[in-house]
Every structure is written in structure tokens, then in C-alpha cells.
Amino acid sequence: MNDATLIPARTAGPRPGGRSARVQAAVHQAVRELLAEGPRDALTVPAVAARAGVTPSTIYRRWGDLSQLMADVAVAVLHPEGAPPDTGSYRGDLTLWLEQYLDEMSSGPGRTMLRDILGASTEQNTGRCLFYCTQQIDAIGERALARGETPLPTDAVIEGVVSKLMYGILFAPSTPTNDDIGRWLDALLGV
Amino acid sequence: MNDATLIPARTAGPRPGGRSARVQAAVHQAVRELLAEGPRDALTVPAVAARAGVTPSTIYRRWGDLSQLMADVAVAVLHPEGAPPDTGSYRGDLTLWLEQYLDEMSSGPGRTMLRDILGASTEQNTGRCLFYCTQQIDAIGERALARGETPLPTDAVIEGVVSKLMYGILFAPSTPTNDDIGRWLDALLGV
């Protein structure tokens, strides 16, 4: 990365992404407000457009349909806001992050987000879900290396814990627990 | 089970479930036909009702909304039609069934079914997905016991293979392969 990418050049011409980014922010904000005010089923593209101050065709052109817009908003909410908390050990960091992830995904709003993401007619948002997880587990692994610990490959954590946790949330009659996370980590870490 | 449950009593009164079962069959059939004829987005409750020869309110009363009807049809398609094929060994039976399950779920129609089931506003159908898997893996385990083999607990197969396979189909950029199934079974069976 060099200065040119850090400091956008100010010219007289249109700034790429300027209007586009404002439209996205206004539409996402409108969806979040309408979700907070009324039932999910009452939310329509014209209602979102009116609230965001754009035309419905702007929304259709950019997002395709309501399900794709809802998935886009949902996955934006999932975007992690910072590095996972540092508890002083690899196992501690993984445990805390996984427990928070379980808590978030299995909550009412988390399940609604997952429904929006998995019910949408494109798969790009499910990829972003996995990407965010991978980023966080990578960060936990890098911190462990800096401490002199030996972290697992991120893929092993995804396969050995995240996939079981998500399958349990989506398909099992009872939500996985923190004890399940501990048991899966034991198996993975060979404890 | 006794004779009374095997042979329904013929009386002059209404037979419980008779009309209800016919309505369900007609509506499911109408959805499958309309899906085969045109795009998924064009499918509406009035169109399904017209094709099935029922009123839209019959559908709303019974299924709630279109997403729940689609999920109900999807999960009915998932209902296994018989016992998993017998290959002569526990590992062989598990491998073949898992490979078929992967093939079915990761296909275009399989992914559409999963989207309908996971995007629906109730969770009862995701439970039926897991129930069908459990039934098939139980059957494979019982056949192994009858051969004198030592099968794994069904839960271990769900956690160790099915959950990874489904997470991969739903979230990963590339679909799991038969090699992944082999690798997961190796780990599970301690090979």
C-alpha cells in the first residue's frame, strides 16, 4: 500500500464510489430502521426506497431483489468491528471468540440474519460469512505465534468447531452450548 | 401397532386427514409443476392455488406464507425413499450414503431446497432435515451391528461428517468433495 491508496486524490471529476457509497449507506440504514419499527414481512422495496430517498429502480438495479438486499444488510452487520479480545492465550482467545460467535448467531437477530443470508438467491454473502470467520481466527492464530504458542491451521478450526456450531444452530432442535465448544476444542487440540 | 391403525375404519363420517392429505398432495404437486415450468420468482400463492384447485386462503391457513409452503415441499423431497444401499460394510455404506447426500444437496435443485428450508420463517423443517439424516445413519449402524461390526454413535457421524459437509455446501467457495468425506471418515474411524 502506498500514499496514493491512503489519500484519495481530490479532482474536479466524479469520485468513484461517492454516490454509490451514499446510496448503500442510506438504503442499509432504511432497512435497519424499518426492521426496528415493524414486522419483517411488511418490509418491501418501495418502503425501503421511500425511507432512503431513492427510487425503487435504484434498489432493483443494485441489489436485484429484496432477498439479496436483506442478505447484504445482514452480512454487513456480521462484519467484525475489531480484533478478537486478547485473553493472554490461544485457547482462551479461541474460546471467547467462539462463545461470542455462538451467542450472536443463535440469538433472535442472529437467526434472522442467517435466514436472510441463506435464503437469498445468490451465494456471495455466505462466502463473506466464512471470510469474516477466517479473518478473526487468523488474527487469533497470529497473536498466538507472536506469544510463542503453536496455533492450529485456521481451516482446522473452521472444520472442527465453526462448522459443527453452525450446523447445530441451523439444524439441531437444541442450540449448541459453550460446553460443546469446549469439547470440540479439546478434540482439536488433543487435550 | 394393531389392526385398527393399519386398516382405517370405513364409516359414513368424515375420515380424519382424508381431505387434508388430498389438499397437501395437490398443493405439493402444483408447486413441483410450477417450479419445473417457470422461474422460482414467478411462483405465487394464487398461482399455486389455481393449479392445485384450492383457494389461496386454504394455502395461507395451512402453510402461513409462501416461504413456509416452499420449505414444506423442499423437505418432503428430502424424505428418504428407502434404506441406504448395502455395500457389505459399515464404512462402505456410510461412504456411499454420504457421497449421495453430498451430490444431492450440492446440486442446483438441492441448493434451491436448502435455500427454501433455511430461508423460511419457521425452523420445523430444518429439524426434519436432521431427523432424516439421523434415520439413515441409524439404519446403516443397525446393519453394521447385525454384521458383527462396531458402528460409531450416529451423533458422532453427524458432528464429524454431516455438519462439515453441510457447512461446506452452504458457506465455502468450493463444494466439498468425496475426498473430503474420505478424510473426515478416516479421522472419525481412527484410520
mmCIF file of C-alpha atoms in Angstrom:
data_model
loop_
_atom_site.group_PDB
_atom_site.id
_atom_site.type_symbol
_atom_site.label_atom_id
_atom_site.label_comp_id
_atom_site.label_asym_id
_atom_site.label_seq_id
_atom_site.Cartn_x
_atom_site.Cartn_y
_atom_site.Cartn_z
ATOM 1 C CA MET A 1 0.000 0.000 0.000
ATOM 2 C CA ASN A 2 1.345 3.491 -0.796
ATOM 3 C CA ASP A 3 0.208 7.044 -0.073
ATOM 4 C CA ALA A 4 -1.853 7.179 -3.255
ATOM 5 C CA THR A 5 -4.218 4.492 -1.910
ATOM 6 C CA LEU A 6 -4.378 6.001 1.576
ATOM 7 C CA ILE A 7 -5.157 9.543 0.476
ATOM 8 C CA PRO A 8 -7.782 9.684 -2.278
ATOM 9 C CA ALA A 9 -6.913 12.244 -4.958
ATOM 10 C CA ARG A 10 -9.287 15.237 -4.976
ATOM 11 C CA THR A 11 -10.106 16.210 -8.524
ATOM 12 C CA ALA A 12 -12.941 18.070 -10.212
ATOM 13 C CA GLY A 13 -14.315 14.820 -11.699
ATOM 14 C CA PRO A 14 -16.714 12.397 -10.023
ATOM 15 C CA ARG A 15 -15.187 10.453 -7.146
ATOM 16 C CA PRO A 16 -15.638 6.733 -7.820
ATOM 17 C CA GLY A 17 -17.940 5.210 -5.244
ATOM 18 C CA GLY A 18 -19.059 8.538 -3.784
ATOM 19 C CA ARG A 19 -22.735 8.476 -4.713
ATOM 20 C CA SER A 20 -22.721 4.692 -4.730
ATOM 21 C CA ALA A 21 -21.441 4.551 -1.153
ATOM 22 C CA ARG A 22 -24.018 7.150 -0.034
ATOM 23 C CA VAL A 23 -26.845 5.146 -1.657
ATOM 24 C CA GLN A 24 -25.655 1.965 0.043
ATOM 25 C CA ALA A 25 -25.434 3.648 3.443
ATOM 26 C CA ALA A 26 -28.903 5.242 3.087
ATOM 27 C CA VAL A 27 -30.543 2.006 1.930
ATOM 28 C CA HIS A 28 -28.890 -0.117 4.651
ATOM 29 C CA GLN A 29 -29.915 2.456 7.255
ATOM 30 C CA ALA A 30 -33.517 2.432 5.919
ATOM 31 C CA VAL A 31 -33.689 -1.372 6.169
ATOM 32 C CA ARG A 32 -32.361 -1.350 9.743
ATOM 33 C CA GLU A 33 -34.863 1.347 10.760
ATOM 34 C CA LEU A 34 -37.839 -0.409 9.166
ATOM 35 C CA LEU A 35 -36.802 -3.713 10.780
ATOM 36 C CA ALA A 36 -36.703 -1.966 14.152
ATOM 37 C CA GLU A 37 -40.139 -0.387 13.623
ATOM 38 C CA GLY A 38 -42.274 -3.174 12.199
ATOM 39 C CA PRO A 39 -42.582 -6.824 11.216
ATOM 40 C CA ARG A 40 -40.100 -8.280 8.740
ATOM 41 C CA ASP A 41 -42.919 -9.379 6.420
ATOM 42 C CA ALA A 42 -44.149 -5.784 5.979
ATOM 43 C CA LEU A 43 -40.784 -4.650 4.622
ATOM 44 C CA THR A 44 -40.947 -4.016 0.842
ATOM 45 C CA VAL A 45 -38.615 -2.493 -1.754
ATOM 46 C CA PRO A 46 -40.876 0.578 -2.260
ATOM 47 C CA ALA A 47 -40.981 1.185 1.515
ATOM 48 C CA VAL A 48 -37.183 0.957 1.774
ATOM 49 C CA ALA A 49 -36.761 3.232 -1.258
ATOM 50 C CA ALA A 50 -39.118 5.858 0.192
ATOM 51 C CA ARG A 51 -37.293 5.866 3.531
ATOM 52 C CA ALA A 52 -33.853 6.013 1.905
ATOM 53 C CA GLY A 53 -34.866 8.763 -0.526
ATOM 54 C CA VAL A 54 -34.027 6.742 -3.644
ATOM 55 C CA THR A 55 -36.221 5.229 -6.368
ATOM 56 C CA PRO A 56 -37.221 1.560 -6.189
ATOM 57 C CA SER A 57 -35.442 1.014 -9.511
ATOM 58 C CA THR A 58 -32.160 2.133 -7.911
ATOM 59 C CA ILE A 59 -32.609 -0.704 -5.422
ATOM 60 C CA TYR A 60 -33.620 -3.287 -8.024
ATOM 61 C CA ARG A 61 -30.688 -2.287 -10.253
ATOM 62 C CA ARG A 62 -28.155 -2.568 -7.480
ATOM 63 C CA TRP A 63 -29.441 -5.444 -5.359
ATOM 64 C CA GLY A 64 -31.618 -7.456 -7.750
ATOM 65 C CA ASP A 65 -34.418 -8.191 -5.298
ATOM 66 C CA LEU A 66 -35.466 -7.813 -1.669
ATOM 67 C CA SER A 67 -33.899 -11.096 -0.552
ATOM 68 C CA GLN A 68 -30.499 -10.029 -1.883
ATOM 69 C CA LEU A 69 -30.795 -6.619 -0.240
ATOM 70 C CA MET A 70 -31.704 -8.238 3.100
ATOM 71 C CA ALA A 71 -28.735 -10.603 2.785
ATOM 72 C CA ASP A 72 -26.422 -7.681 2.022
ATOM 73 C CA VAL A 73 -27.604 -5.803 5.120
ATOM 74 C CA ALA A 74 -27.334 -8.942 7.252
ATOM 75 C CA VAL A 75 -23.782 -9.701 6.246
ATOM 76 C CA ALA A 76 -22.753 -6.059 6.773
ATOM 77 C CA VAL A 77 -23.922 -6.442 10.383
ATOM 78 C CA LEU A 78 -21.724 -9.541 10.699
ATOM 79 C CA HIS A 79 -18.609 -7.616 9.664
ATOM 80 C CA PRO A 80 -16.353 -7.779 12.752
ATOM 81 C CA GLU A 81 -15.626 -4.381 14.259
ATOM 82 C CA GLY A 82 -12.119 -5.080 15.511
ATOM 83 C CA ALA A 83 -9.647 -7.743 16.541
ATOM 84 C CA PRO A 84 -10.953 -10.519 18.829
ATOM 85 C CA PRO A 85 -10.262 -9.792 22.535
ATOM 86 C CA ASP A 86 -6.853 -10.840 23.883
ATOM 87 C CA THR A 87 -7.215 -13.172 26.875
ATOM 88 C CA GLY A 88 -3.493 -13.992 27.068
ATOM 89 C CA SER A 89 -3.626 -17.473 25.483
ATOM 90 C CA TYR A 90 -4.526 -19.121 22.164
ATOM 91 C CA ARG A 91 -7.080 -21.422 23.725
ATOM 92 C CA GLY A 92 -8.550 -18.548 25.748
ATOM 93 C CA ASP A 93 -8.849 -16.279 22.695
ATOM 94 C CA LEU A 94 -10.438 -19.026 20.573
ATOM 95 C CA THR A 95 -12.863 -19.989 23.330
ATOM 96 C CA LEU A 96 -14.018 -16.433 23.960
ATOM 97 C CA TRP A 97 -14.420 -15.608 20.276
ATOM 98 C CA LEU A 98 -16.305 -18.858 19.581
ATOM 99 C CA GLU A 99 -18.607 -18.332 22.584
ATOM 100 C CA GLN A 100 -19.387 -14.785 21.397
ATOM 101 C CA TYR A 101 -19.958 -16.037 17.844
ATOM 102 C CA LEU A 102 -22.344 -18.742 19.090
ATOM 103 C CA ASP A 103 -24.170 -16.217 21.243
ATOM 104 C CA GLU A 104 -24.565 -13.764 18.353
ATOM 105 C CA MET A 105 -25.564 -16.286 15.675
ATOM 106 C CA SER A 106 -28.046 -18.205 17.839
ATOM 107 C CA SER A 107 -29.836 -15.060 19.115
ATOM 108 C CA GLY A 108 -33.121 -13.919 17.558
ATOM 109 C CA PRO A 109 -31.482 -11.238 15.389
ATOM 110 C CA GLY A 110 -28.626 -13.624 14.509
ATOM 111 C CA ARG A 111 -31.049 -16.300 13.296
ATOM 112 C CA THR A 112 -32.936 -13.693 11.236
ATOM 113 C CA MET A 113 -29.640 -12.621 9.644
ATOM 114 C CA LEU A 114 -28.738 -16.219 8.838
ATOM 115 C CA ARG A 115 -32.189 -16.761 7.322
ATOM 116 C CA ASP A 116 -31.748 -13.668 5.144
ATOM 117 C CA ILE A 117 -28.272 -14.711 4.057
ATOM 118 C CA LEU A 118 -29.092 -18.383 3.402
ATOM 119 C CA GLY A 119 -32.496 -17.701 1.829
ATOM 120 C CA ALA A 120 -31.104 -15.233 -0.722
ATOM 121 C CA SER A 121 -30.859 -16.275 -4.332
ATOM 122 C CA THR A 122 -27.112 -15.596 -4.614
ATOM 123 C CA GLU A 123 -24.316 -17.189 -2.657
ATOM 124 C CA GLN A 124 -21.857 -14.297 -2.428
ATOM 125 C CA ASN A 125 -22.944 -13.386 1.107
ATOM 126 C CA THR A 126 -22.388 -16.854 2.517
ATOM 127 C CA GLY A 127 -18.801 -16.546 1.250
ATOM 128 C CA ARG A 128 -18.440 -13.266 3.146
ATOM 129 C CA CYS A 129 -19.639 -15.018 6.357
ATOM 130 C CA LEU A 130 -16.857 -17.577 6.064
ATOM 131 C CA PHE A 131 -14.355 -14.850 5.126
ATOM 132 C CA TYR A 132 -15.115 -12.880 8.310
ATOM 133 C CA CYS A 133 -14.694 -16.006 10.472
ATOM 134 C CA THR A 134 -11.429 -16.844 8.741
ATOM 135 C CA GLN A 135 -10.109 -13.310 9.330
ATOM 136 C CA GLN A 136 -10.849 -13.473 13.054
ATOM 137 C CA ILE A 137 -9.383 -16.961 13.533
ATOM 138 C CA ASP A 138 -6.304 -15.923 11.517
ATOM 139 C CA ALA A 139 -5.845 -12.918 13.830
ATOM 140 C CA ILE A 140 -6.109 -15.167 16.902
ATOM 141 C CA GLY A 141 -3.530 -17.515 15.341
ATOM 142 C CA GLU A 142 -1.105 -14.684 14.525
ATOM 143 C CA ARG A 143 -1.311 -13.380 18.079
ATOM 144 C CA ALA A 144 -0.586 -16.925 19.366
ATOM 145 C CA LEU A 145 2.507 -17.152 17.125
ATOM 146 C CA ALA A 146 3.744 -13.809 18.466
ATOM 147 C CA ARG A 147 3.385 -15.237 22.005
ATOM 148 C CA GLY A 148 5.427 -18.304 21.009
ATOM 149 C CA GLU A 149 2.367 -20.616 21.020
ATOM 150 C CA THR A 150 1.594 -23.093 18.220
ATOM 151 C CA PRO A 151 -1.827 -22.305 16.762
ATOM 152 C CA LEU A 152 -3.877 -24.717 14.644
ATOM 153 C CA PRO A 153 -4.372 -24.040 10.951
ATOM 154 C CA THR A 154 -7.447 -21.815 10.560
ATOM 155 C CA ASP A 155 -9.111 -24.424 8.299
ATOM 156 C CA ALA A 156 -8.883 -26.965 11.118
ATOM 157 C CA VAL A 157 -10.746 -24.606 13.475
ATOM 158 C CA ILE A 158 -13.407 -23.935 10.811
ATOM 159 C CA GLU A 159 -13.895 -27.676 10.188
ATOM 160 C CA GLY A 160 -13.510 -28.797 13.772
ATOM 161 C CA VAL A 161 -15.607 -26.168 15.557
ATOM 162 C CA VAL A 162 -17.254 -23.465 13.415
ATOM 163 C CA SER A 163 -18.942 -25.947 11.056
ATOM 164 C CA LYS A 164 -20.354 -28.025 13.952
ATOM 165 C CA LEU A 165 -21.507 -24.903 15.753
ATOM 166 C CA MET A 166 -23.265 -23.532 12.653
ATOM 167 C CA TYR A 167 -24.840 -26.896 11.739
ATOM 168 C CA GLY A 168 -26.172 -27.127 15.289
ATOM 169 C CA ILE A 169 -27.656 -23.616 15.141
ATOM 170 C CA LEU A 170 -29.262 -24.213 11.746
ATOM 171 C CA PHE A 171 -30.498 -27.805 12.001
ATOM 172 C CA ALA A 172 -30.483 -29.175 15.557
ATOM 173 C CA PRO A 173 -33.505 -28.977 17.868
ATOM 174 C CA SER A 174 -31.331 -27.526 20.656
ATOM 175 C CA THR A 175 -28.686 -24.839 20.197
ATOM 176 C CA PRO A 176 -25.054 -25.865 20.853
ATOM 177 C CA THR A 177 -23.655 -24.755 24.222
ATOM 178 C CA ASN A 178 -20.339 -23.411 25.498
ATOM 179 C CA ASP A 179 -19.683 -26.958 26.771
ATOM 180 C CA ASP A 180 -19.927 -28.215 23.181
ATOM 181 C CA ILE A 181 -17.361 -25.614 22.130
ATOM 182 C CA GLY A 182 -15.038 -26.790 24.925
ATOM 183 C CA ARG A 183 -15.469 -30.433 23.894
ATOM 184 C CA TRP A 184 -14.789 -29.652 20.213
ATOM 185 C CA LEU A 185 -11.689 -27.618 21.125
ATOM 186 C CA ASP A 186 -10.441 -30.464 23.380
ATOM 187 C CA ALA A 187 -10.692 -32.879 20.454
ATOM 188 C CA LEU A 188 -8.980 -30.436 18.113
ATOM 189 C CA LEU A 189 -6.167 -29.510 20.495
ATOM 190 C CA GLY A 190 -5.651 -33.124 21.533
ATOM 191 C CA VAL A 191 -6.356 -32.430 25.213
ATOM 192 C CA MET B 1 -49.328 -51.029 16.274
ATOM 193 C CA ASN B 2 -52.551 -53.002 15.984
ATOM 194 C CA ASP B 3 -55.012 -53.789 13.195
ATOM 195 C CA ALA B 4 -57.044 -50.679 13.951
ATOM 196 C CA THR B 5 -54.180 -48.436 12.914
ATOM 197 C CA LEU B 6 -53.313 -50.488 9.844
ATOM 198 C CA ILE B 7 -56.839 -50.690 8.424
ATOM 199 C CA PRO B 8 -58.674 -47.378 8.650
ATOM 200 C CA ALA B 9 -62.285 -47.805 9.712
ATOM 201 C CA ARG B 10 -64.751 -47.024 6.935
ATOM 202 C CA THR B 11 -67.671 -45.105 8.343
ATOM 203 C CA ALA B 12 -70.200 -42.670 6.984
ATOM 204 C CA GLY B 13 -68.479 -39.791 8.797
ATOM 205 C CA PRO B 14 -65.512 -37.757 7.597
ATOM 206 C CA ARG B 15 -62.214 -39.626 7.597
ATOM 207 C CA PRO B 16 -59.675 -37.607 9.568
ATOM 208 C CA GLY B 17 -56.876 -36.473 7.309
ATOM 209 C CA GLY B 18 -58.613 -37.562 4.105
ATOM 210 C CA ARG B 19 -59.303 -34.151 2.568
ATOM 211 C CA SER B 20 -56.297 -32.696 4.340
ATOM 212 C CA ALA B 21 -53.973 -35.256 2.768
ATOM 213 C CA ARG B 22 -55.509 -34.686 -0.681
ATOM 214 C CA VAL B 23 -55.058 -30.919 -0.352
ATOM 215 C CA GLN B 24 -51.432 -31.389 0.676
ATOM 216 C CA ALA B 25 -50.727 -33.736 -2.245
ATOM 217 C CA ALA B 26 -52.403 -31.393 -4.765
ATOM 218 C CA VAL B 27 -50.604 -28.303 -3.460
ATOM 219 C CA HIS B 28 -47.208 -30.024 -3.349
ATOM 220 C CA GLN B 29 -47.746 -31.340 -6.872
ATOM 221 C CA ALA B 30 -48.740 -27.847 -8.091
ATOM 222 C CA VAL B 31 -45.552 -26.330 -6.616
ATOM 223 C CA ARG B 32 -43.370 -29.002 -8.246
ATOM 224 C CA GLU B 33 -45.069 -28.482 -11.613
ATOM 225 C CA LEU B 34 -44.779 -24.691 -11.491
ATOM 226 C CA LEU B 35 -41.107 -24.938 -10.472
ATOM 227 C CA ALA B 36 -40.473 -27.206 -13.452
ATOM 228 C CA GLU B 37 -42.258 -24.815 -15.840
ATOM 229 C CA GLY B 38 -41.004 -21.382 -14.877
ATOM 230 C CA PRO B 39 -38.710 -19.274 -12.718
ATOM 231 C CA ARG B 40 -38.866 -19.612 -8.954
ATOM 232 C CA ASP B 41 -39.549 -15.873 -8.540
ATOM 233 C CA ALA B 42 -42.745 -16.081 -10.613
ATOM 234 C CA LEU B 43 -44.280 -18.618 -8.237
ATOM 235 C CA THR B 44 -47.038 -17.082 -6.099
ATOM 236 C CA VAL B 45 -49.665 -18.409 -3.696
ATOM 237 C CA PRO B 46 -52.559 -17.541 -6.095
ATOM 238 C CA ALA B 47 -50.791 -19.380 -8.953
ATOM 239 C CA VAL B 48 -50.222 -22.466 -6.770
ATOM 240 C CA ALA B 49 -53.831 -22.344 -5.551
ATOM 241 C CA ALA B 50 -55.214 -22.118 -9.116
ATOM 242 C CA ARG B 51 -53.112 -25.059 -10.268
ATOM 243 C CA ALA B 52 -53.996 -27.181 -7.233
ATOM 244 C CA GLY B 53 -57.708 -26.371 -7.451
ATOM 245 C CA VAL B 54 -57.925 -24.875 -3.965
ATOM 246 C CA THR B 55 -58.473 -21.318 -2.737
ATOM 247 C CA PRO B 56 -55.486 -19.142 -1.766
ATOM 248 C CA SER B 57 -56.924 -18.877 1.751
ATOM 249 C CA THR B 58 -56.664 -22.677 2.097
ATOM 250 C CA ILE B 59 -52.937 -22.322 1.467
ATOM 251 C CA TYR B 60 -52.474 -19.334 3.784
ATOM 252 C CA ARG B 61 -54.445 -21.114 6.538
ATOM 253 C CA ARG B 62 -52.413 -24.276 6.302
ATOM 254 C CA TRP B 63 -48.913 -23.044 5.456
ATOM 255 C CA GLY B 64 -48.854 -19.441 6.663
ATOM 256 C CA ASP B 65 -46.951 -17.983 3.739
ATOM 257 C CA LEU B 66 -45.160 -18.913 0.523
ATOM 258 C CA SER B 67 -41.763 -19.406 2.193
ATOM 259 C CA GLN B 68 -43.216 -21.955 4.599
ATOM 260 C CA LEU B 69 -45.007 -23.776 1.769
ATOM 261 C CA MET B 70 -41.767 -23.901 -0.266
ATOM 262 C CA ALA B 71 -39.881 -25.233 2.768
ATOM 263 C CA ASP B 72 -42.552 -27.903 3.311
ATOM 264 C CA VAL B 73 -42.291 -29.059 -0.314
ATOM 265 C CA ALA B 74 -38.483 -29.000 -0.167
ATOM 266 C CA VAL B 75 -38.287 -31.128 2.943
ATOM 267 C CA ALA B 76 -40.836 -33.611 1.527
ATOM 268 C CA VAL B 77 -38.472 -34.118 -1.421
ATOM 269 C CA LEU B 78 -35.654 -34.836 1.060
ATOM 270 C CA HIS B 79 -37.640 -37.623 2.718
ATOM 271 C CA PRO B 80 -35.583 -40.760 2.016
ATOM 272 C CA GLU B 81 -37.399 -43.308 -0.108
ATOM 273 C CA GLY B 82 -35.887 -46.419 1.439
ATOM 274 C CA ALA B 83 -32.980 -47.874 3.385
ATOM 275 C CA PRO B 84 -29.485 -46.769 2.282
ATOM 276 C CA PRO B 85 -27.854 -49.247 -0.162
ATOM 277 C CA ASP B 86 -25.996 -52.220 1.376
ATOM 278 C CA THR B 87 -22.387 -52.349 0.192
ATOM 279 C CA GLY B 88 -21.387 -55.129 2.594
ATOM 280 C CA SER B 89 -19.511 -52.999 5.154
ATOM 281 C CA TYR B 90 -20.171 -50.150 7.595
ATOM 282 C CA ARG B 91 -17.552 -47.887 6.069
ATOM 283 C CA GLY B 92 -18.777 -48.710 2.559
ATOM 284 C CA ASP B 93 -22.411 -47.988 3.452
ATOM 285 C CA LEU B 94 -21.547 -44.698 5.172
ATOM 286 C CA THR B 95 -19.299 -43.581 2.322
ATOM 287 C CA LEU B 96 -21.875 -44.313 -0.368
ATOM 288 C CA TRP B 97 -24.721 -42.662 1.536
ATOM 289 C CA LEU B 98 -22.615 -39.563 2.346
ATOM 290 C CA GLU B 99 -21.440 -39.245 -1.263
ATOM 291 C CA GLN B 100 -25.035 -39.444 -2.492
ATOM 292 C CA TYR B 101 -26.139 -36.919 0.138
ATOM 293 C CA LEU B 102 -23.363 -34.516 -0.894
ATOM 294 C CA ASP B 103 -24.262 -34.957 -4.560
ATOM 295 C CA GLU B 104 -27.957 -34.316 -3.921
ATOM 296 C CA MET B 105 -27.544 -31.331 -1.563
ATOM 297 C CA SER B 106 -24.888 -29.555 -3.623
ATOM 298 C CA SER B 107 -26.792 -29.877 -6.928
ATOM 299 C CA GLY B 108 -28.815 -26.952 -8.308
ATOM 300 C CA PRO B 109 -32.162 -28.353 -7.085
ATOM 301 C CA GLY B 110 -30.554 -29.366 -3.758
ATOM 302 C CA ARG B 111 -29.262 -25.846 -3.160
ATOM 303 C CA THR B 112 -32.685 -24.399 -4.030
ATOM 304 C CA MET B 113 -34.280 -26.777 -1.497
ATOM 305 C CA LEU B 114 -31.791 -25.762 1.192
ATOM 306 C CA ARG B 115 -32.454 -22.085 0.445
ATOM 307 C CA ASP B 116 -36.200 -22.675 0.787
ATOM 308 C CA ILE B 117 -35.767 -24.590 4.038
ATOM 309 C CA LEU B 118 -33.236 -22.221 5.630
ATOM 310 C CA GLY B 119 -34.920 -19.042 4.402
ATOM 311 C CA ALA B 120 -38.333 -19.970 5.820
ATOM 312 C CA SER B 121 -39.637 -18.165 8.862
ATOM 313 C CA THR B 122 -40.090 -21.313 10.953
ATOM 314 C CA GLU B 123 -37.486 -23.847 11.977
ATOM 315 C CA GLN B 124 -39.536 -27.033 11.971
ATOM 316 C CA ASN B 125 -38.253 -28.093 8.551
ATOM 317 C CA THR B 126 -34.578 -27.830 9.463
ATOM 318 C CA GLY B 127 -35.351 -30.282 12.271
ATOM 319 C CA ARG B 128 -36.868 -32.685 9.739
ATOM 320 C CA CYS B 129 -33.652 -32.470 7.654
ATOM 321 C CA LEU B 130 -31.585 -33.606 10.625
ATOM 322 C CA PHE B 131 -34.176 -36.263 11.514
ATOM 323 C CA TYR B 132 -33.965 -37.838 8.026
ATOM 324 C CA CYS B 133 -30.149 -37.921 8.213
ATOM 325 C CA THR B 134 -30.282 -39.459 11.655
ATOM 326 C CA GLN B 135 -32.706 -42.151 10.447
ATOM 327 C CA GLN B 136 -30.434 -43.150 7.557
ATOM 328 C CA ILE B 137 -27.242 -43.201 9.651
ATOM 329 C CA ASP B 138 -29.088 -45.195 12.363
ATOM 330 C CA ALA B 139 -30.133 -47.741 9.718
ATOM 331 C CA ILE B 140 -26.534 -48.054 8.485
ATOM 332 C CA GLY B 141 -25.393 -48.535 12.093
ATOM 333 C CA GLU B 142 -28.009 -51.208 12.797
ATOM 334 C CA ARG B 143 -26.999 -53.137 9.695
ATOM 335 C CA ALA B 144 -23.348 -52.917 10.837
ATOM 336 C CA LEU B 145 -24.283 -54.334 14.260
ATOM 337 C CA ALA B 146 -26.126 -57.206 12.566
ATOM 338 C CA ARG B 147 -22.918 -57.973 10.605
ATOM 339 C CA GLY B 148 -20.885 -58.007 13.838
ATOM 340 C CA GLU B 149 -19.199 -54.651 13.077
ATOM 341 C CA THR B 150 -18.871 -51.821 15.641
ATOM 342 C CA PRO B 151 -20.567 -48.706 14.279
ATOM 343 C CA LEU B 152 -19.993 -45.185 15.587
ATOM 344 C CA PRO B 153 -22.727 -43.396 17.514
ATOM 345 C CA THR B 154 -24.944 -41.592 14.973
ATOM 346 C CA ASP B 155 -24.260 -38.240 16.690
ATOM 347 C CA ALA B 156 -20.539 -38.696 16.045
ATOM 348 C CA VAL B 157 -21.189 -39.149 12.307
ATOM 349 C CA ILE B 158 -23.451 -36.071 12.248
ATOM 350 C CA GLU B 159 -20.822 -33.964 14.054
ATOM 351 C CA GLY B 160 -17.792 -35.447 12.344
ATOM 352 C CA VAL B 161 -19.010 -35.543 8.748
ATOM 353 C CA VAL B 162 -22.551 -34.291 8.032
ATOM 354 C CA SER B 163 -22.020 -30.927 9.743
ATOM 355 C CA LYS B 164 -18.730 -30.281 7.884
ATOM 356 C CA LEU B 165 -20.280 -31.334 4.593
ATOM 357 C CA MET B 166 -23.301 -29.056 5.060
ATOM 358 C CA TYR B 167 -21.225 -26.096 6.261
ATOM 359 C CA GLY B 168 -19.033 -26.500 3.177
ATOM 360 C CA ILE B 169 -22.056 -26.580 0.841
ATOM 361 C CA LEU B 170 -23.657 -23.548 2.475
ATOM 362 C CA PHE B 171 -20.675 -21.283 3.190
ATOM 363 C CA ALA B 172 -17.480 -22.355 1.378
ATOM 364 C CA PRO B 173 -16.490 -21.013 -2.043
ATOM 365 C CA SER B 174 -15.889 -24.567 -3.304
ATOM 366 C CA THR B 175 -18.173 -27.529 -2.653
ATOM 367 C CA PRO B 176 -16.757 -30.375 -0.504
ATOM 368 C CA THR B 177 -15.581 -33.429 -2.460
ATOM 369 C CA ASN B 178 -15.721 -37.198 -1.995
ATOM 370 C CA ASP B 179 -12.058 -36.945 -0.894
ATOM 371 C CA ASP B 180 -13.147 -34.662 1.964
ATOM 372 C CA ILE B 181 -15.719 -37.270 3.012
ATOM 373 C CA GLY B 182 -12.989 -39.939 2.985
ATOM 374 C CA ARG B 183 -10.672 -37.744 5.058
ATOM 375 C CA TRP B 184 -13.416 -36.942 7.612
ATOM 376 C CA LEU B 185 -14.340 -40.645 7.901
ATOM 377 C CA ASP B 186 -10.640 -41.567 8.369
ATOM 378 C CA ALA B 187 -10.404 -39.129 11.289
ATOM 379 C CA LEU B 188 -13.647 -40.394 12.777
ATOM 380 C CA LEU B 189 -12.842 -44.088 12.414
ATOM 381 C CA GLY B 190 -9.249 -43.570 13.630
ATOM 382 C CA VAL B 191 -7.718 -44.909 10.385
#
